[in-house]
Amino acid sequence: MSEQPKVRPAASADASAQAARFREVFDRLKREVHKVFVGHDELVENVLSVLLSDGHVLLEGVPGLGKTLLARTLASALQLDFSRIQFTPDLMPADVVGTMVLREKEGGGHELAFEPGPVVANFILADEINRATPKTQSAMLEAMQERQISVARRTMPLPEPFIVMATQNPIEQEGTYPLPEAQLDRFLVKLLVDYPAEREYHDILLRTTGTDLPTVEPVSTGDEILAMRRIVRSVEVTEQVRAYAIRLVMATQPGSAHAPAAISRAVALGSSPRGAQGLMLMGKVRALMGGRFAVSCEDVRAVALPVLRHRLLLNFEAQADRVHPDDLVRAAVSSVSELSR
Amino acid sequence: MNQPVESRHLCAEFEGLLTATRRRVHAAAVRRRVRCAAERGVRAAVWVAAFVLVLRLLAWLLGQPVPLGIAAAAVLLVLVVLAPVAVAWVRAKAEEPCWREAAERLDLGAGEHNRVAIGLALADGGAATEFGLAAIQDGIASLKRIHDGAPYLEVAPTDWSRLAGRAAAIGLLVLVAAWVGPARPGQEPAHAGGLAAAADTPRAPGREAGSPDADRPEQPIRDRVTDRGQGERGVRAEPMAAAPARGSHTPAAGRTGGGTVAKAATSERSAQTGGENTQSAATAGTQEKDSPKSGTPRPPKESRIAERRSKEEADSGAGVGKGSSGGGSMAAVQHSWSQRAQTAEGKEDEEASDEDVEDEAEESRQRSGIQPSLKDRNESPSRDLGISGEQGPPGTGRGGPTPPKKSRGTASLVLGIPVPDFVRGRLGPGTTKITHERVEPTPMPGEPAQAGAVLPRVGPERPVSPVAIPPNLAEAVRNYLIALHSADAQETVEEQPDTPPEGGASQTEESLNP
């Protein structure tokens, strides 16, 4: 009983140093973003968590709330190849991934050459992604999941790190197309951008209507982002927490043994295993930010809403009753116990 | 080789710090299981008590000795409650919670982000990664900090009301079972007479043997119907019969009775009035129904008129002193002038209408055929120029509801008058005819205009002053244009009076732009 724990101090110190470095990079990026983007601390933290979790983020909100500004600011804070695609109803898949063009050879004659589209970049801002037709939206599927594009029997890997940051207006607005479920599932999180608070309005007006406009400096690089991603994946997950995340994902699937009555009544399609992966990765970032070396059930609960809300496909009755997916995710969270037995 | 030793030492440290927590979790689990077993036992005891009651009741009904006494039943009930409790206690004592459960419950109780459970799990699994070792160290530090904390224990509240209800049910069932005593041998069950009585054919209360109704022979249906009708009429005639006794006979009551008679005997015009007996009226009605079939010849018109006049004289009180049957039923009281006038007016109307019908029928016969009567003609549909736009009154048999009429002429040109328009946004569209004519262009004589240089402006440039318009006129024109170009122009104009109220313009704007 009186024996001291036989944990190697060096190993523990290494882990602590990596976690501290991670938090330092995270805070640095956050500060830089907040130079321009006022308020919404949780939103910015979630976006950075997605960036460091090797995922993609979907921002939803009415026009004018700074969704594009946030993406642009983050891209400016990273020394990454930035590309912006403004999705419009007449945008075609070839406009996104690229196409084969006929070029003149230097020595005469012509040849077909691949002209890469704007998706071939590190940081993609897909602005108003739901204004494009589902056909064009689907052009992003392969790029987002496999990190590659295929054009004319030719497959080309995309550069790393690769992150897609898409913005969309609420689907009730005119001239928008709902995103296909397959593409929605490829986004690690869906974040809702709300109106700023009254105090934040003051800061917005002071920063944007004066003579000294803030500038964003690049504070991180692609290599550093990749290193941070490796640290995230080093965080431990015990069987208890893993089982809790699995039960939570299964609780969103109607007909499952863990699904509460509200889910079985309102959900047509629950979360896929990608949801569990998202819970783990986002939970790891949150554990590191909390100074811990393993994911806890509390971390999983905290990220359940942004990770799972866009993975629930509501049935007709729930849509008619205007049931919100957030309420269903909360019902699932409250129905799952974190005790192992 | 070093790793398993480390893991064992770490696990031992975790277990040493978790011993107290595990003991508390174990005690709580024992309590929880004993309580659940007790609730199940009480629930089973209710069924056992009910079973005992049924058993004793059956034995009592069959006259057999009861196999289970009350004392034995009470012992059985106690056993039913206590046996599962004892079993649950023994089993719960034997099953101690594992260290992992104790750690998880301690984390939950302390809100420690599963640090203890994570550390224990990683130590138990022999974590070799840097982050794993750091998590173990973190878990041990957390456990040392909170090892005396209270673990999370599921405390399900006991439903005392349900428990008390079940206990009361058991007591009630036992009491009833004790009251239902065993039958003595040779004694006829007390219910035998009751069952025999129940086996008798049930009878209606009014048809009991010995009752006057039972002795009465079966009555034909027709007679029963007549009796019932008489009874009802007797009930209805009771106020009229009692009226003279109270000295409050009124002409209104007499009119009611007379009206009934008149309805029953319209063709015979032998309406009985005043205080005639209703039963006689009904009899008269029956006779009148039979009269057309009997083929009784109708008396001549002069005799019918004379008879009717004589009866009216009797009704009007002139025959009070004559001792006639019609006047005898009238009370010898003074009628007020208003009542008399009402009575006289009604009579005159009836007489006039009857005479008119007879006169017209006589004229028709003289013209050798039925002629259309002017009174049968319906009102012609309205041809008025309606500009309200609403659905007109229902038609009078010629073409259905009257459609709204269009306004024509100068009325549609006057400002402020609502103009119904079937095509929104166009005033009085009318019919449009497009004619294409193939016409060859012909040169027109004239002199071509001479091109010249643009000349500078002559005179000073001054701001153009607006035309002076009275404010009320400008407001009126503005209101009119807003109403004209709005989607609900017609409704808006109808809701507002001709002279707009104060602030009318702003109200219109608000209604148009919510």
Coordinates of N, CA and C in Angstrom, one line a residue, chain B residues 226-371:
Chain B
T226 N -105.3 3.3 -27.2 CA -106.3 4.3 -27.0 C -106.3 4.7 -25.5
D227 N -106.0 3.8 -24.6 CA -105.9 4.1 -23.2 C -104.8 5.1 -23.0
R228 N -103.7 4.7 -23.6 CA -102.5 5.6 -23.4 C -102.8 7.0 -24.0
G229 N -103.4 7.0 -25.1 CA -103.7 8.3 -25.6 C -104.7 9.1 -24.8
Q230 N -105.6 8.4 -24.2 CA -106.6 9.1 -23.3 C -105.8 9.6 -22.1
G231 N -105.0 8.7 -21.6 CA -104.2 9.1 -20.4 C -103.4 10.4 -20.7
E232 N -102.7 10.4 -21.9 CA -101.9 11.6 -22.2 C -102.8 12.8 -22.3
R233 N -104.0 12.6 -23.0 CA -104.8 13.7 -23.1 C -105.4 14.2 -21.8
G234 N -105.6 13.2 -20.9 CA -106.1 13.5 -19.6 C -105.1 14.4 -18.9
V235 N -103.8 14.0 -19.1 CA -102.8 14.8 -18.4 C -102.7 16.2 -19.0
R236 N -102.9 16.2 -20.3 CA -102.8 17.5 -20.9 C -104.0 18.4 -20.6
A237 N -105.2 17.7 -20.5 CA -106.4 18.4 -20.2 C -106.5 18.8 -18.8
E238 N -105.7 18.3 -17.9 CA -105.8 18.5 -16.5 C -105.8 20.0 -16.2
P239 N -104.8 20.7 -16.7 CA -104.8 22.2 -16.3 C -106.1 22.9 -16.8
M240 N -106.6 22.5 -17.9 CA -107.8 23.2 -18.3 C -109.0 22.8 -17.5
A241 N -109.0 21.5 -17.0 CA -110.1 21.1 -16.2 C -110.0 21.7 -14.8
A242 N -108.7 22.0 -14.4 CA -108.6 22.6 -13.1 C -108.7 24.1 -13.1
A243 N -108.6 24.6 -14.3 CA -108.7 26.1 -14.4 C -110.0 26.7 -13.8
P244 N -111.1 26.2 -14.1 CA -112.4 26.8 -13.6 C -112.4 26.6 -12.1
A245 N -111.9 25.5 -11.5 CA -111.9 25.4 -10.1 C -111.1 26.4 -9.4
R246 N -110.0 26.8 -10.1 CA -109.2 27.9 -9.5 C -109.7 29.2 -9.8
G247 N -110.7 29.3 -10.7 CA -111.2 30.6 -11.1 C -110.3 31.4 -11.9
S248 N -109.4 30.8 -12.6 CA -108.5 31.5 -13.4 C -108.5 31.1 -14.8
H249 N -109.7 30.8 -15.3 CA -109.8 30.4 -16.7 C -109.5 31.6 -17.6
T250 N -108.6 31.4 -18.5 CA -108.3 32.6 -19.4 C -108.6 32.2 -20.8
P251 N -108.8 33.2 -21.6 CA -109.0 32.9 -23.0 C -107.8 32.2 -23.7
A252 N -106.6 32.5 -23.2 CA -105.5 31.9 -23.8 C -105.5 30.3 -23.7
A253 N -105.9 29.8 -22.6 CA -106.1 28.4 -22.4 C -107.1 27.9 -23.4
G254 N -108.2 28.6 -23.5 CA -109.2 28.2 -24.4 C -108.8 28.2 -25.8
R255 N -107.9 29.2 -26.2 CA -107.4 29.2 -27.5 C -106.5 28.0 -27.8
T256 N -105.8 27.6 -26.8 CA -104.9 26.4 -27.0 C -105.7 25.2 -27.4
G257 N -106.8 25.0 -26.5 CA -107.6 23.8 -26.8 C -108.3 23.9 -28.1
G258 N -108.8 25.1 -28.4 CA -109.4 25.3 -29.7 C -108.5 25.1 -30.9
G259 N -107.3 25.6 -30.7 CA -106.3 25.4 -31.8 C -106.1 24.0 -32.1
T260 N -105.9 23.2 -31.1 CA -105.8 21.7 -31.3 C -106.9 21.1 -32.1
V261 N -108.1 21.6 -31.7 CA -109.3 21.0 -32.4 C -109.3 21.5 -33.9
A262 N -108.9 22.8 -34.0 CA -109.0 23.3 -35.4 C -108.0 22.6 -36.3
K263 N -106.8 22.2 -35.7 CA -105.8 21.5 -36.6 C -106.4 20.1 -36.9
A264 N -107.1 19.5 -36.0 CA -107.6 18.2 -36.3 C -108.7 18.2 -37.2
A265 N -109.4 19.3 -37.3 CA -110.7 19.3 -38.1 C -110.7 20.5 -39.0
T266 N -109.6 20.6 -39.8 CA -109.5 21.8 -40.7 C -110.6 21.7 -41.8
S267 N -110.8 20.5 -42.4 CA -111.7 20.4 -43.5 C -113.1 20.6 -43.1
E268 N -113.5 20.3 -41.9 CA -114.9 20.3 -41.5 C -115.2 21.7 -40.9
R269 N -114.2 22.6 -40.6 CA -114.4 23.9 -40.1 C -115.3 23.9 -38.9
S270 N -115.2 22.8 -38.1 CA -116.0 22.7 -36.9 C -115.1 22.9 -35.7
A271 N -114.3 24.0 -35.7 CA -113.3 24.2 -34.7 C -114.1 24.5 -33.4
Q272 N -113.6 23.7 -32.4 CA -114.2 23.9 -31.1 C -113.4 25.0 -30.4
T273 N -114.0 25.9 -29.7 CA -113.2 27.0 -29.1 C -113.5 26.9 -27.6
G274 N -112.8 27.9 -26.9 CA -113.0 28.2 -25.5 C -112.7 27.0 -24.7
G275 N -113.6 26.6 -23.8 CA -113.3 25.6 -22.8 C -113.9 24.2 -23.2
E276 N -113.9 23.9 -24.5 CA -114.4 22.6 -24.9 C -113.5 21.6 -24.4
N277 N -114.1 20.4 -24.2 CA -113.3 19.3 -23.7 C -112.4 18.8 -24.8
T278 N -111.1 18.5 -24.4 CA -110.2 18.1 -25.4 C -110.5 16.7 -25.9
Q279 N -111.0 15.9 -24.9 CA -111.4 14.5 -25.3 C -112.4 14.5 -26.4
S280 N -113.4 15.4 -26.2 CA -114.5 15.5 -27.3 C -113.9 15.9 -28.6
A281 N -112.9 16.8 -28.5 CA -112.2 17.3 -29.7 C -111.5 16.1 -30.4
A282 N -110.8 15.3 -29.6 CA -110.2 14.2 -30.2 C -111.2 13.2 -30.8
T283 N -112.3 13.0 -30.2 CA -113.3 12.2 -30.7 C -113.8 12.8 -32.1
A284 N -113.9 14.1 -32.0 CA -114.4 14.8 -33.3 C -113.3 14.6 -34.3
G285 N -112.1 14.7 -33.9 CA -111.0 14.5 -34.9 C -111.1 13.1 -35.5
T286 N -111.3 12.1 -34.7 CA -111.4 10.7 -35.2 C -112.6 10.6 -36.1
Q287 N -113.6 11.2 -35.8 CA -114.8 11.2 -36.6 C -114.5 11.9 -38.0
E288 N -113.8 12.9 -37.9 CA -113.5 13.7 -39.1 C -112.6 12.9 -40.0
K289 N -111.7 12.1 -39.4 CA -110.9 11.2 -40.3 C -111.7 10.2 -41.0
D290 N -112.7 9.8 -40.3 CA -113.6 8.7 -40.9 C -114.6 9.4 -41.9
S291 N -114.9 10.6 -41.7 CA -115.9 11.2 -42.5 C -115.7 11.2 -44.0
P292 N -114.5 11.4 -44.5 CA -114.4 11.4 -46.0 C -114.7 9.9 -46.5
K293 N -114.3 8.9 -45.7 CA -114.5 7.6 -46.2 C -116.0 7.3 -46.2
S294 N -116.7 7.8 -45.2 CA -118.1 7.4 -45.0 C -118.9 8.1 -46.2
G295 N -118.4 9.1 -46.8 CA -119.1 9.7 -48.0 C -120.2 10.5 -47.6
T296 N -120.2 11.1 -46.4 CA -121.2 12.0 -46.0 C -121.3 13.2 -46.9
P297 N -122.5 13.6 -47.4 CA -122.6 14.7 -48.3 C -122.3 16.0 -47.6
R298 N -121.6 16.9 -48.3 CA -121.2 18.2 -47.7 C -122.4 19.1 -47.7
P299 N -122.6 19.8 -46.5 CA -123.8 20.7 -46.5 C -123.5 21.9 -47.4
P300 N -124.6 22.5 -47.8 CA -124.4 23.6 -48.8 C -123.7 24.8 -48.1
K301 N -123.2 25.7 -48.9 CA -122.4 26.8 -48.5 C -123.1 27.7 -47.5
E302 N -124.4 28.0 -47.8 CA -125.1 29.0 -47.0 C -125.3 28.4 -45.6
S303 N -125.6 27.1 -45.5 CA -125.8 26.5 -44.2 C -124.5 26.5 -43.4
R304 N -123.4 26.2 -44.1 CA -122.1 26.2 -43.4 C -121.8 27.6 -42.8
I305 N -122.0 28.6 -43.6 CA -121.7 29.9 -43.2 C -122.6 30.3 -42.0
A306 N -123.9 29.9 -42.1 CA -124.8 30.2 -41.0 C -124.3 29.5 -39.7
E307 N -123.9 28.3 -39.9 CA -123.5 27.5 -38.7 C -122.3 28.1 -38.0
R308 N -121.4 28.5 -38.9 CA -120.1 29.1 -38.4 C -120.4 30.4 -37.7
R309 N -121.3 31.2 -38.2 CA -121.6 32.5 -37.6 C -122.3 32.3 -36.2
S310 N -123.1 31.3 -36.2 CA -123.8 31.0 -34.9 C -122.8 30.6 -33.9
K311 N -121.8 29.8 -34.3 CA -120.8 29.4 -33.3 C -119.9 30.6 -32.9
E312 N -119.6 31.4 -33.8 CA -118.8 32.6 -33.4 C -119.5 33.5 -32.4
E313 N -120.8 33.6 -32.7 CA -121.6 34.4 -31.7 C -121.5 33.8 -30.3
A314 N -121.6 32.4 -30.3 CA -121.5 31.7 -29.0 C -120.1 31.9 -28.4
D315 N -119.0 31.9 -29.2 CA -117.7 32.1 -28.7 C -117.5 33.5 -28.2
S316 N -118.0 34.4 -28.8 CA -117.8 35.8 -28.4 C -118.5 36.2 -27.1
G317 N -119.1 35.2 -26.5 CA -119.8 35.5 -25.2 C -121.2 35.9 -25.3
A318 N -121.7 36.0 -26.5 CA -123.1 36.4 -26.7 C -124.0 35.3 -26.3
G319 N -123.5 34.1 -26.3 CA -124.3 33.0 -25.9 C -124.2 32.5 -24.5
V320 N -123.6 33.4 -23.7 CA -123.4 32.9 -22.3 C -124.8 32.6 -21.6
G321 N -125.7 33.5 -21.8 CA -127.0 33.3 -21.2 C -127.9 32.4 -21.9
K322 N -127.5 31.8 -23.0 CA -128.4 31.0 -23.7 C -128.4 29.5 -23.3
G323 N -127.3 29.2 -22.5 CA -127.3 27.8 -22.0 C -126.8 26.8 -23.1
S324 N -126.2 27.4 -24.1 CA -125.7 26.5 -25.2 C -124.4 25.8 -24.7
S325 N -124.1 24.7 -25.4 CA -122.9 24.0 -25.0 C -121.6 24.8 -25.2
G326 N -121.6 25.5 -26.3 CA -120.4 26.3 -26.7 C -120.2 27.4 -25.7
G327 N -121.2 28.1 -25.4 CA -121.1 29.2 -24.4 C -121.0 28.7 -23.0
G328 N -121.5 27.6 -22.7 CA -121.4 27.1 -21.4 C -120.0 26.8 -20.9
S329 N -119.2 26.4 -21.8 CA -117.8 26.1 -21.4 C -117.1 27.4 -21.2
M330 N -117.5 28.5 -21.6 CA -116.8 29.8 -21.4 C -117.1 30.2 -19.9
A331 N -116.1 30.8 -19.4 CA -116.2 31.3 -18.0 C -117.0 32.6 -18.0
A332 N -117.8 32.8 -17.0 CA -118.6 34.0 -17.0 C -117.9 35.1 -16.3
V333 N -116.8 35.4 -17.0 CA -116.0 36.5 -16.4 C -115.8 37.5 -17.5
Q334 N -115.5 38.7 -17.0 CA -115.3 39.8 -18.0 C -114.0 39.7 -18.7
H335 N -114.1 39.7 -20.0 CA -112.8 39.7 -20.8 C -112.3 41.1 -20.9
S336 N -111.0 41.2 -20.9 CA -110.5 42.6 -21.1 C -110.6 42.9 -22.6
W337 N -110.6 44.1 -22.9 CA -110.8 44.6 -24.3 C -109.7 44.1 -25.2
S338 N -108.5 44.0 -24.6 CA -107.4 43.5 -25.5 C -107.6 42.0 -25.9
Q339 N -107.9 41.2 -24.9 CA -108.1 39.8 -25.2 C -109.3 39.6 -26.2
R340 N -110.3 40.4 -26.0 CA -111.4 40.3 -26.9 C -111.0 40.7 -28.3
A341 N -110.2 41.8 -28.3 CA -109.8 42.2 -29.7 C -108.9 41.2 -30.4
Q342 N -108.0 40.6 -29.6 CA -107.2 39.6 -30.2 C -108.0 38.4 -30.7
T343 N -108.9 38.0 -29.9 CA -109.8 36.9 -30.4 C -110.5 37.2 -31.6
A344 N -111.1 38.4 -31.6 CA -111.9 38.9 -32.8 C -111.0 39.0 -34.0
E345 N -109.8 39.5 -33.8 CA -109.0 39.7 -35.0 C -108.6 38.3 -35.6
G346 N -108.3 37.4 -34.8 CA -107.9 36.1 -35.3 C -109.1 35.5 -36.0
K347 N -110.2 35.6 -35.5 CA -111.4 35.0 -36.1 C -111.6 35.7 -37.5
E348 N -111.5 37.0 -37.5 CA -111.8 37.7 -38.7 C -110.8 37.3 -39.8
D349 N -109.5 37.1 -39.4 CA -108.5 36.7 -40.4 C -108.8 35.4 -40.9
E350 N -109.2 34.5 -40.0 CA -109.5 33.1 -40.5 C -110.7 33.2 -41.5
E351 N -111.6 33.9 -41.0 CA -112.8 34.0 -41.9 C -112.5 34.6 -43.2
A352 N -111.8 35.7 -43.2 CA -111.4 36.4 -44.5 C -110.6 35.4 -45.4
S353 N -109.7 34.7 -44.8 CA -108.9 33.9 -45.7 C -109.7 32.7 -46.2
D354 N -110.5 32.2 -45.4 CA -111.4 31.1 -45.9 C -112.3 31.6 -47.0
E355 N -112.8 32.8 -46.8 CA -113.8 33.3 -47.8 C -113.0 33.6 -49.1
D356 N -111.8 34.1 -48.9 CA -111.0 34.4 -50.1 C -110.8 33.1 -50.9
V357 N -110.4 32.1 -50.2 CA -110.1 30.8 -50.9 C -111.3 30.3 -51.6
E358 N -112.5 30.4 -50.9 CA -113.7 29.9 -51.5 C -114.1 30.7 -52.7
D359 N -113.9 32.0 -52.5 CA -114.3 32.9 -53.6 C -113.5 32.6 -54.9
E360 N -112.2 32.4 -54.6 CA -111.3 32.2 -55.8 C -111.7 30.8 -56.4
A361 N -111.9 29.8 -55.5 CA -112.3 28.5 -56.1 C -113.6 28.7 -56.9
E362 N -114.5 29.5 -56.4 CA -115.8 29.7 -57.1 C -115.6 30.4 -58.4
E363 N -114.7 31.4 -58.4 CA -114.4 32.1 -59.6 C -113.7 31.1 -60.6
S364 N -112.8 30.3 -60.1 CA -112.2 29.4 -61.0 C -113.2 28.4 -61.7
R365 N -114.1 28.0 -60.8 CA -115.1 27.1 -61.4 C -115.9 27.8 -62.5
Q366 N -116.2 29.1 -62.2 CA -117.1 29.8 -63.2 C -116.3 30.0 -64.4
R367 N -114.9 30.2 -64.3 CA -114.2 30.4 -65.6 C -113.8 29.0 -66.2
S368 N -114.4 28.0 -65.7 CA -114.3 26.6 -66.3 C -112.8 26.2 -66.3
G369 N -112.1 26.4 -65.1 CA -110.8 25.9 -65.1 C -110.0 26.5 -64.0
I370 N -108.9 25.9 -63.6 CA -108.0 26.5 -62.5 C -107.1 27.5 -63.2
Q371 N -107.2 28.7 -62.7 CA -106.4 29.8 -63.2 C -105.2 30.1 -62.2

